[in-house]
Each structure stands twice: as structure tokens, then as C-alpha cells.
XYZ file of C-alpha atoms in Angstrom:
315
model
C -13.069 -16.604 13.722
C -13.202 -13.801 11.174
C -11.775 -10.289 11.224
C -12.457 -7.031 9.420
C -9.779 -4.986 7.714
C -10.317 -1.564 6.146
C -8.006 0.282 3.749
C -8.587 4.002 3.166
C -7.213 5.000 -0.220
C -7.133 8.344 -1.950
C -9.865 7.220 -4.352
C -11.641 4.284 -2.706
C -12.153 2.683 0.683
C -11.743 -1.089 0.483
C -12.696 -3.532 3.216
C -12.683 -7.284 3.736
C -13.956 -9.884 6.134
C -11.300 -12.605 6.247
C -10.689 -15.900 8.004
C -7.485 -16.829 9.807
C -6.344 -18.573 6.621
C -6.783 -15.419 4.562
C -9.955 -16.581 2.844
C -12.150 -13.606 1.987
C -15.741 -14.097 3.110
C -16.883 -10.667 1.898
C -15.463 -7.461 0.469
C -16.658 -3.904 0.110
C -15.627 -0.882 -1.963
C -16.797 2.708 -1.463
C -15.606 6.076 -2.861
C -13.403 8.046 -0.488
C -14.922 11.460 0.329
C -12.776 14.155 -1.268
C -14.138 17.154 0.617
C -10.839 17.769 2.392
C -12.532 17.228 5.762
C -11.304 14.320 7.855
C -14.660 14.252 9.640
C -16.360 13.272 6.376
C -13.996 10.338 5.976
C -14.685 9.209 9.528
C -18.442 9.436 8.922
C -18.049 7.389 5.733
C -16.086 4.744 7.613
C -18.715 4.542 10.351
C -21.447 4.109 7.741
C -19.418 1.476 5.894
C -18.671 -0.436 9.087
C -22.379 -0.567 9.964
C -23.048 -1.986 6.504
C -20.248 -4.514 6.911
C -21.638 -5.748 10.217
C -25.171 -6.010 8.864
C -24.227 -7.807 5.653
C -21.762 -10.171 7.333
C -24.293 -11.420 9.857
C -26.023 -13.518 7.201
C -22.933 -15.207 5.792
C -22.664 -18.963 6.201
C -19.842 -20.005 8.499
C -19.319 -16.515 9.917
C -20.419 -16.638 13.550
C -17.750 -14.827 15.556
C -15.771 -11.653 15.001
C -12.507 -10.391 16.382
C -13.652 -7.446 18.535
C -11.174 -5.058 16.915
C -11.140 -3.317 13.551
C -7.906 -2.248 11.876
C -8.030 0.789 9.600
C -5.058 1.320 7.268
C -4.482 4.860 6.025
C -1.975 6.541 3.687
C 0.617 9.205 4.357
C 2.771 9.448 7.459
C 1.276 7.378 10.281
C 2.329 7.086 13.908
C 0.833 3.671 14.575
C 1.899 3.550 18.218
C 0.141 6.820 19.115
C -2.716 6.254 16.689
C -2.081 9.549 14.908
C -2.334 10.439 11.248
C 0.760 12.637 11.085
C 0.268 13.892 7.542
C -1.679 13.040 4.405
C -1.462 15.407 1.467
C -4.255 13.584 -0.404
C -6.781 13.264 2.413
C -6.081 16.493 4.227
C -5.181 15.662 7.807
C -2.221 16.671 9.942
C -1.421 15.370 13.449
C -4.964 14.051 13.743
C -5.908 11.497 16.468
C -7.455 9.095 13.981
C -7.497 6.002 16.174
C -9.503 7.622 18.963
C -11.848 9.382 16.551
C -12.510 6.149 14.662
C -13.019 4.131 17.837
C -15.658 6.636 18.921
C -17.385 6.682 15.536
C -17.305 2.900 14.962
C -17.901 2.094 18.645
C -15.253 -0.664 18.613
C -11.551 -0.826 19.510
C -9.543 0.386 16.505
C -5.976 -0.312 15.432
C -4.543 2.417 13.180
C -2.098 1.113 10.577
C -0.030 2.411 7.667
C -1.408 1.307 4.304
C 1.847 0.113 2.711
C 3.014 -1.661 5.845
C -0.392 -3.345 5.921
C 0.044 -4.483 2.325
C 3.459 -5.879 3.191
C 2.030 -7.707 6.202
C -0.769 -9.198 4.127
C 1.687 -10.421 1.496
C 3.965 -11.865 4.189
C 1.168 -13.768 5.915
C -0.970 -14.826 2.961
C 0.823 -13.834 -0.252
C 4.155 -13.724 -2.073
C 6.402 -12.305 0.650
C 8.251 -14.266 3.318
C 9.013 -13.732 6.989
C 11.983 -11.539 5.970
C 11.151 -9.464 2.898
C 11.328 -6.013 1.367
C 7.991 -4.825 -0.011
C 7.869 -2.080 -2.640
C 4.548 -0.381 -3.398
C 4.363 1.246 -6.836
C 1.224 3.217 -7.492
C 0.355 6.883 -7.346
C 3.429 7.168 -5.123
C 6.426 5.023 -4.222
C 6.899 3.538 -0.787
C 8.511 0.544 0.907
C 8.086 -1.623 3.979
C 10.497 -4.009 5.643
C 9.223 -7.304 7.032
C 11.382 -9.012 9.660
C 10.260 -12.213 11.384
C 6.857 -11.866 9.768
C 6.028 -8.332 10.870
C 6.605 -4.803 9.525
C 9.512 -2.972 11.113
C 9.221 0.814 11.296
C 11.467 2.697 13.690
C 9.850 6.019 12.788
C 6.586 7.197 11.173
C 8.597 8.294 8.117
C 10.063 4.816 7.619
C 9.697 3.562 4.058
C 9.183 6.912 2.325
C 11.669 6.105 -0.426
C 9.607 8.094 -2.906
C 10.986 11.273 -1.341
C 14.592 10.219 -1.989
C 16.408 12.625 -4.333
C 17.622 11.053 -7.594
C 19.023 12.393 -10.870
C 16.236 13.675 -13.104
C 16.413 11.616 -16.336
C 14.518 14.306 -18.246
C 16.618 17.276 -17.054
C 20.328 16.442 -17.065
C 22.226 17.928 -14.146
C 19.160 18.374 -11.959
C 17.680 16.268 -9.185
C 14.116 15.346 -8.353
C 12.358 12.876 -6.083
C 12.041 9.212 -6.987
C 8.258 9.583 -6.835
C 8.406 12.098 -9.702
C 10.423 9.691 -11.837
C 9.057 6.236 -11.098
C 5.398 6.135 -10.083
C 2.210 5.590 -12.040
C 1.521 9.309 -12.223
C 5.180 10.076 -13.003
C 5.353 7.696 -15.964
C 2.211 9.183 -17.476
C 3.259 12.774 -16.803
C 6.761 12.268 -18.214
C 5.355 10.581 -21.319
C 2.862 13.354 -21.967
C 5.496 16.042 -21.526
C 7.843 14.251 -23.908
C 5.243 13.781 -26.654
C 1.627 14.887 -26.006
C 0.612 13.365 -29.331
C 1.065 9.855 -27.968
C -0.831 10.077 -24.699
C -3.573 12.181 -23.116
C -2.707 14.551 -20.302
C -4.951 12.641 -17.881
C -3.696 9.179 -18.929
C -2.171 6.678 -16.519
C 0.785 4.328 -16.396
C -1.191 1.602 -18.171
C -1.124 3.614 -21.400
C 2.636 4.052 -21.122
C 3.163 0.321 -20.637
C 0.821 -0.404 -23.565
C 2.951 1.841 -25.782
C 6.096 0.079 -24.582
C 4.589 -3.328 -25.380
C 3.861 -2.035 -28.866
C 7.520 -1.174 -29.370
C 7.476 2.571 -28.736
C 11.060 3.489 -27.857
C 10.157 6.670 -25.985
C 7.807 4.753 -23.682
C 10.495 2.145 -23.112
C 12.972 4.877 -22.199
C 10.534 6.498 -19.774
C 9.973 3.166 -18.022
C 13.600 2.034 -18.111
C 15.015 5.293 -16.762
C 12.466 5.425 -13.954
C 12.982 1.802 -12.976
C 16.736 2.362 -13.080
C 16.494 4.899 -10.255
C 14.099 2.663 -8.327
C 16.493 -0.261 -8.729
C 19.347 1.832 -7.399
C 17.347 2.468 -4.215
C 16.425 -1.208 -3.896
C 20.066 -2.207 -4.418
C 21.151 0.077 -1.580
C 18.605 -1.603 0.680
C 19.808 -5.067 -0.370
C 23.405 -4.157 0.452
C 22.219 -3.089 3.899
C 19.810 -5.953 4.580
C 21.234 -8.773 2.494
C 19.572 -10.448 -0.519
C 16.147 -10.972 1.053
C 13.107 -11.410 -1.234
C 11.822 -8.224 -2.873
C 8.076 -8.167 -3.500
C 6.636 -5.497 -5.798
C 3.009 -4.526 -5.204
C 0.719 -1.632 -5.948
C -1.160 -0.877 -9.126
C 1.880 -1.000 -11.416
C 2.678 -4.583 -10.392
C -0.007 -5.610 -12.875
C 2.487 -4.823 -15.658
C 4.228 -8.108 -14.796
C 7.453 -8.931 -16.689
C 7.545 -5.516 -18.371
C 8.070 -4.102 -14.878
C 9.983 -6.872 -13.112
C 12.487 -7.836 -15.806
C 14.145 -4.376 -16.032
C 14.304 -4.184 -12.224
C 15.948 -7.622 -12.030
C 18.468 -6.679 -14.708
C 19.351 -3.413 -13.008
C 19.672 -5.084 -9.595
C 22.197 -7.558 -11.010
C 24.283 -4.689 -12.373
C 24.122 -2.702 -9.112
C 24.854 -5.698 -6.854
C 27.335 -7.882 -8.768
C 29.004 -9.368 -5.676
C 25.853 -10.279 -3.739
C 23.699 -13.377 -4.238
C 20.691 -12.437 -6.342
C 17.686 -11.341 -4.300
C 14.436 -13.111 -5.280
C 12.150 -10.660 -7.086
C 8.394 -11.316 -7.156
C 5.071 -9.714 -7.925
C 2.607 -9.359 -5.076
C -0.282 -11.810 -5.308
C -3.088 -10.390 -3.159
C -4.128 -7.704 -5.635
C -5.925 -4.474 -4.865
C -7.259 -5.733 -1.525
C -3.801 -6.555 -0.129
C -3.813 -3.602 2.264
C -7.275 -4.432 3.577
C -6.145 -8.039 4.054
C -3.072 -6.850 5.911
C -5.358 -4.782 8.118
C -7.339 -7.953 8.867
C -4.072 -9.637 9.892
C -3.495 -6.805 12.369
C -6.995 -7.338 13.740
C -6.260 -11.024 14.320
C -2.916 -10.222 15.913
C -4.479 -7.649 18.204
C -6.966 -10.307 19.325
C -4.120 -12.602 20.307
C -2.093 -9.810 21.891
C -4.891 -8.379 23.980
C -6.442 -11.791 24.764
C -9.815 -10.340 23.923
C -12.897 -12.522 23.738
C -14.737 -12.942 20.436
C -18.148 -11.391 20.155
C -21.213 -12.813 18.485
C -23.157 -10.836 15.931
C -25.929 -8.756 17.479
C -29.375 -8.984 16.059
C -29.832 -6.705 13.049
C -33.011 -4.676 13.026
């Protein structure tokens, strides 16, 4: 048995065909249409899915598919109703994505939240455990709670820690959102504003971390102050949930110890009376959310007791 999982990102659409053990039989990557029209994204997904079906039919060992496709999307997602509540990057609001995708792809569709999908993938096949807190650090900042091996979200806005107000380290006495202090775009923007001679205006977090590795004190301050506010939010969650494992994913997780060590140090200072929570980097990489979507496809197969389907002949 194999299952498809699709992850719609602001820049790229990633997809996988995975086995029950999390082994990737095939993967795909396409640019995300940036026309601002949700219909264009749906058309792109339908075209990609047709390609996935055609190309997968010739793979050795792939004979049966779960008859459901899970599509993970960003923003605020009502998974139960299948509605994309809001996405500032992709331009939809209260859109019935699940039904529209099911019609376009001509298969049953599960609509999932991208970060919760990444957390599920890491819990099933990666660094997280059955009870874990997953933090996604990329263009934005978000979190997902895993309990008994599955994401828990009591509300579509669950996990939006990037919108939490924190002290602005660059403007004493003022507040801003965590996302504007500690995200890939925030690190680069703060660095450029502090000293445009050191970094280009369109640079990313990688350049800031490279400067920090080279000993630049300003870059180290930018990173440390941002991670300090992130750690404060994580510490509050740990006091509420207990010292469960904390798994850091997203694009910035590639920074490794330069990212994790300051977080671990700050967490110890914010939670001196609690046992130390294990802190880990995610292991599934950039396809973690697509893999988590594949997990949802497998789980929907079990839940709905659907029968597998064989590949149709490809003209």
C-alpha cells in the first residue's frame, strides 16, 4: 500500500508517494501559482496529481493506492469542515477547498493544515514522539501539539504563536508579534535595518546565521534576542503541558546547534524547576509536511475502511 501526500507552500507545491513505513517511492516539486486566484492553485494541483498518478504507475513495488489524497495548506484551516479560512500568501478566505479539490482531482480529499501535517509526519516517521510539541520556524512561526500520536487542534487558530505579542528587541518599550522578531524573514529584515552594509535587503536567514558563525556580534544579537522571545513562548507551553519533547522544524532548523543551543539555554533559565524538555531538530526535511499528509491519507483509509484501488491504464 502506498499513499499520496501534497503540501501547498507559498513558493512551491511538494508531493510524495510514501509507503506505510514512510519510505518515499517518488517525490514531486512544482512552483505555486502566485496569481492571487485560488482557482489557479486548484488547477495546478489537478495537473500535478494527474502527473503523479501517471508517473507512479511504472514504479516497481507500487501496485495499490490509498483511494484518498491529503492536501496540506498554509494559513488558518478548518480541517473538519474542509475550509481554508484565511491565507494571506495564497489569497483565499472562507473557501471550500476540500470540495473544490475533490471535484478537480476526482478523488476523495482530506484537507489538512501544513504545520500540523509536518508535526504528524515527524511523530510517525521522524524525530517527534507520541506526545510532542512541534515548532515550525520558516517564513512564519507556528506550532502544533501532538498527543497520543496525533495533532490536537481545538480551533482553526490553534498553534498561531507567531501572532503572540512580545517586546520588540529593536524598539524598547514597544511590542510586536513574535513572527516579526523570530522568523526567517524577521531575522533578515532586522539585520538589514540594523546595518544594510552587512546584508542585502532581499537576503534570508541563512546569511544572518553565516554572519553569526563568522563571529559578527550584531548577527548574534539579532538571533539571540529573537530566540529569547521564542523560548519564552515555548517555556509557557512546557509549564502548561509538562516537559514533553520539543521538535524544531521548518527551514531555519537547518541552522542546527546555532539555533538549538540558544533555545535550550533560554528554556533552562525560564523553567528552572521543571525537568528539562528534550529539544531536537526535525529529521524529515523539506518534505515533512507532504509526508505528514501521506500519513493522513493512510489514516483516512483505515478510518473509512475504504478499499484500495489499482492503477488504471495510462494512455
